[in-house]
Short mmCIF file of C-alpha atoms in Angstrom, two decimals:
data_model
loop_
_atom_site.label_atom_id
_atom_site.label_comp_id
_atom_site.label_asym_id
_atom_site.label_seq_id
_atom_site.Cartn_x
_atom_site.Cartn_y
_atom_site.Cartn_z
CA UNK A 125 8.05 39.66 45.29
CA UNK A 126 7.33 43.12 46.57
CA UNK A 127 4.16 44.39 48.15
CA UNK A 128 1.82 41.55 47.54
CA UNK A 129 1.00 39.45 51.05
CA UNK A 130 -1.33 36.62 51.87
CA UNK A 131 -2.41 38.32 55.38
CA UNK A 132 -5.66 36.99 55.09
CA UNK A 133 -5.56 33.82 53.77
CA UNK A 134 -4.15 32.09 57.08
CA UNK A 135 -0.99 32.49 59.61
CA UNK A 136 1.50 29.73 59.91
CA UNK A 137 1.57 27.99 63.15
CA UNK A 138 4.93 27.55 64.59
CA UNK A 139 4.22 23.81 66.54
CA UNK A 140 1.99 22.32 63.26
CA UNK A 141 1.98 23.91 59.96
CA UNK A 142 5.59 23.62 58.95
CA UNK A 143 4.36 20.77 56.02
CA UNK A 144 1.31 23.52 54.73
CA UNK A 145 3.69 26.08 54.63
CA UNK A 146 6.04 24.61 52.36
CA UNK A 147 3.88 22.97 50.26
CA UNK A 148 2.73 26.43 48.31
CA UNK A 149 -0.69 27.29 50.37
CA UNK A 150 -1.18 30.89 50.49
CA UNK A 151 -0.11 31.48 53.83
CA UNK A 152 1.46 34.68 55.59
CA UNK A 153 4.78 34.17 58.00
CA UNK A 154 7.64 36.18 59.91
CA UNK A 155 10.66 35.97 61.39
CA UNK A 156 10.18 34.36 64.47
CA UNK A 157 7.36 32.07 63.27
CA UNK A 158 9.63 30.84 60.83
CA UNK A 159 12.68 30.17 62.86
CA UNK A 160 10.41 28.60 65.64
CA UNK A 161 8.45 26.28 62.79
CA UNK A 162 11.50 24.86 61.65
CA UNK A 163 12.73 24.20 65.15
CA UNK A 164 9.91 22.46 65.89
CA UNK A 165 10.38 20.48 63.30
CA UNK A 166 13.51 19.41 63.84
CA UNK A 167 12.47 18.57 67.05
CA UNK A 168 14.59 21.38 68.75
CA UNK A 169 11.80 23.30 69.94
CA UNK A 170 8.90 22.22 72.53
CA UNK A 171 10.29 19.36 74.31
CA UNK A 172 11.19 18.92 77.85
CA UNK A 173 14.16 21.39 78.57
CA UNK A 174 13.73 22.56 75.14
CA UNK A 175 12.72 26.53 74.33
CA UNK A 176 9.22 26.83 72.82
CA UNK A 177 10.20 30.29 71.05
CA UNK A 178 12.16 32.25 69.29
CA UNK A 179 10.89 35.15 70.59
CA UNK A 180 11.88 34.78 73.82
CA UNK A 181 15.01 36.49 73.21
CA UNK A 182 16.39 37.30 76.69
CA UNK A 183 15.55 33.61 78.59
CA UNK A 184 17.08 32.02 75.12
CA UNK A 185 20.18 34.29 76.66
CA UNK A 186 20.01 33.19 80.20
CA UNK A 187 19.17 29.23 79.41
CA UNK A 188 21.59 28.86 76.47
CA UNK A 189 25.16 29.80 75.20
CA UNK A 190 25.37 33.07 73.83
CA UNK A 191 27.67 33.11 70.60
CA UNK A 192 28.89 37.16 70.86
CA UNK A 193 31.62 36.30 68.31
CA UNK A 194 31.38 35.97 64.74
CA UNK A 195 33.98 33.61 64.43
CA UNK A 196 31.92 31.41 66.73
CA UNK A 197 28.55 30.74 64.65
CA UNK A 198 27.98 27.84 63.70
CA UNK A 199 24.69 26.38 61.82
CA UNK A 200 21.71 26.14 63.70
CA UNK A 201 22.79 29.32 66.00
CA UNK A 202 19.69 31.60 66.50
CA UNK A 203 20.26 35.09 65.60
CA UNK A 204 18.69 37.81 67.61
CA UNK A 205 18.46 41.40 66.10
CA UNK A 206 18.35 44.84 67.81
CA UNK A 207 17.45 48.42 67.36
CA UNK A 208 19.92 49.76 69.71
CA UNK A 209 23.31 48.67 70.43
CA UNK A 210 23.28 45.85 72.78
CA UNK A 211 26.39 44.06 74.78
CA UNK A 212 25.77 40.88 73.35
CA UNK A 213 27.17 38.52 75.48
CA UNK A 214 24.83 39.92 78.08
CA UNK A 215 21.04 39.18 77.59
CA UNK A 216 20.25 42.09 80.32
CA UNK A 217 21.32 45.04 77.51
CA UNK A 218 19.20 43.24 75.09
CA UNK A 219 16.79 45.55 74.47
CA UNK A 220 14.65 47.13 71.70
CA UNK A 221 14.46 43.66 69.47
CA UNK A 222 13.29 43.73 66.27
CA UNK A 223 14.16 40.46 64.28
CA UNK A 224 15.35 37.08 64.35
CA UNK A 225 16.70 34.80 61.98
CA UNK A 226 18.82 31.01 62.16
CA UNK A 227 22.62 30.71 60.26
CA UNK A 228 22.05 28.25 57.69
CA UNK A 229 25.47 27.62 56.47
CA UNK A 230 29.31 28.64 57.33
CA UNK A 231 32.12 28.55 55.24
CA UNK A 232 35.25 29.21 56.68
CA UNK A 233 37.01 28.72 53.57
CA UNK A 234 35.52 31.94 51.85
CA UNK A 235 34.63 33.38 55.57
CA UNK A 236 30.86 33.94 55.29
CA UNK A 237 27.49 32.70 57.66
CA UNK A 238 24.64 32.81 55.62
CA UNK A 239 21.44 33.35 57.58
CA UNK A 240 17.68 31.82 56.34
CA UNK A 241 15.19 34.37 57.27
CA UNK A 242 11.23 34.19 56.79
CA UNK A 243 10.67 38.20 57.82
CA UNK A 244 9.82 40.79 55.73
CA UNK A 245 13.01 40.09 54.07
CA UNK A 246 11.88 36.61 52.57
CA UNK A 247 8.30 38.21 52.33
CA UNK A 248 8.88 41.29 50.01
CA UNK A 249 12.69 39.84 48.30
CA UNK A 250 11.20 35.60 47.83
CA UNK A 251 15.07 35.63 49.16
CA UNK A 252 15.47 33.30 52.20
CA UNK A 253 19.06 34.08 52.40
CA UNK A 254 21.72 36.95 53.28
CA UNK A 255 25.36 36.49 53.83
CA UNK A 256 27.67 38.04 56.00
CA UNK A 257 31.55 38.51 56.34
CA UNK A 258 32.55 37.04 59.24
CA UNK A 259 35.72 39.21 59.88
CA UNK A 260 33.00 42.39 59.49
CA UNK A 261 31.28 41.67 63.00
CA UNK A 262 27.73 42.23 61.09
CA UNK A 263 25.51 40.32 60.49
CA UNK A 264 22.65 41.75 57.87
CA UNK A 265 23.81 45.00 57.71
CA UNK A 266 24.12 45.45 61.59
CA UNK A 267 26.63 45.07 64.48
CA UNK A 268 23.49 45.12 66.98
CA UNK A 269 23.30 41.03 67.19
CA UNK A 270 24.03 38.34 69.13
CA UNK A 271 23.19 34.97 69.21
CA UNK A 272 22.07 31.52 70.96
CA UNK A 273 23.05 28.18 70.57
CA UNK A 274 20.41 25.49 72.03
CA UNK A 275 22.00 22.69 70.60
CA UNK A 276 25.66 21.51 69.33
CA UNK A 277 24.69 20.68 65.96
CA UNK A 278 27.32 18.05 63.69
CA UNK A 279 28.77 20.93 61.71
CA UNK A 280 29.24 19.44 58.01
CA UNK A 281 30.25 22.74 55.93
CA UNK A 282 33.34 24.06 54.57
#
């Protein structure tokens, strides 16, 4: 954790290396590389209809449903992140994007999403995760989200 990066030793790619990645080879990532290499593993990402990026934050908006309430997330949902404050249920003020990350688990019970994250955050922390109050309208640390849901995944979570 901290400061020390592989940025040399290779870059993950999104449609093939999901296997290498996870199998401990020294290997550099980020946020939307991560998001879009697990998508495409899942089979989610790269098919006919399907998105072939994360990144793509404001066609995601315009192709898919746009989740602009907390309450709403479910796992699987693809959370975009802003510098500015956006209108999130409308892709046109999404602007000045910085991040993206997936929610990996909801649990209405204690009212959390957690998010899985392969940025910085997972780069310099070895954390995957952060969790986030649902009732706070942020989602790590910030209220300049919104998110995309290409799929209706069987939600299995408490």
């Amino acid at each position: 954790p901290g400061t020390f990066r592989y940025d040399n030793n290779d870059l993950s790619s999104p449609t093939s290396d999901f296997d290498k990645l996870i199998t401990g080879t020294n290997m550099t990532t980020n946020c939307n590389w991560t998001v879009d290499m697990v998508y495409y593993k899942a089979g989610l990402f790269g098919g006919p209809g399907q998105p072939t990026g994360s990144a793509g934050f404001k066609s995601m908006g315009r192709n898919y449903e746009v989740i602009s309430d907390p309450k709403d997330l479910q796992v699987g949902d693809i959370v975009h992140f802003f510098q500015s404050e956006v209108d999130r249920s409308n892709p046109d003020t999404w602007s000045d994007w910085y991040h993206v990350a997936f929610i990996g688990e909801v649990n209405k019970k204690e009212g959390t999403v957690t998010g899985y994250d392969g940025g910085s955050y997972f780069m310099q922390g070895r954390n995957y995760k952060w969790v986030a109050k649902i009732d706070s309208g942020k989602l790590h640390g910030t209220s300049n989200w919104s998110a995309v849901r290409i799929t209706n995944l069987t939600q299995n979570c408490g």
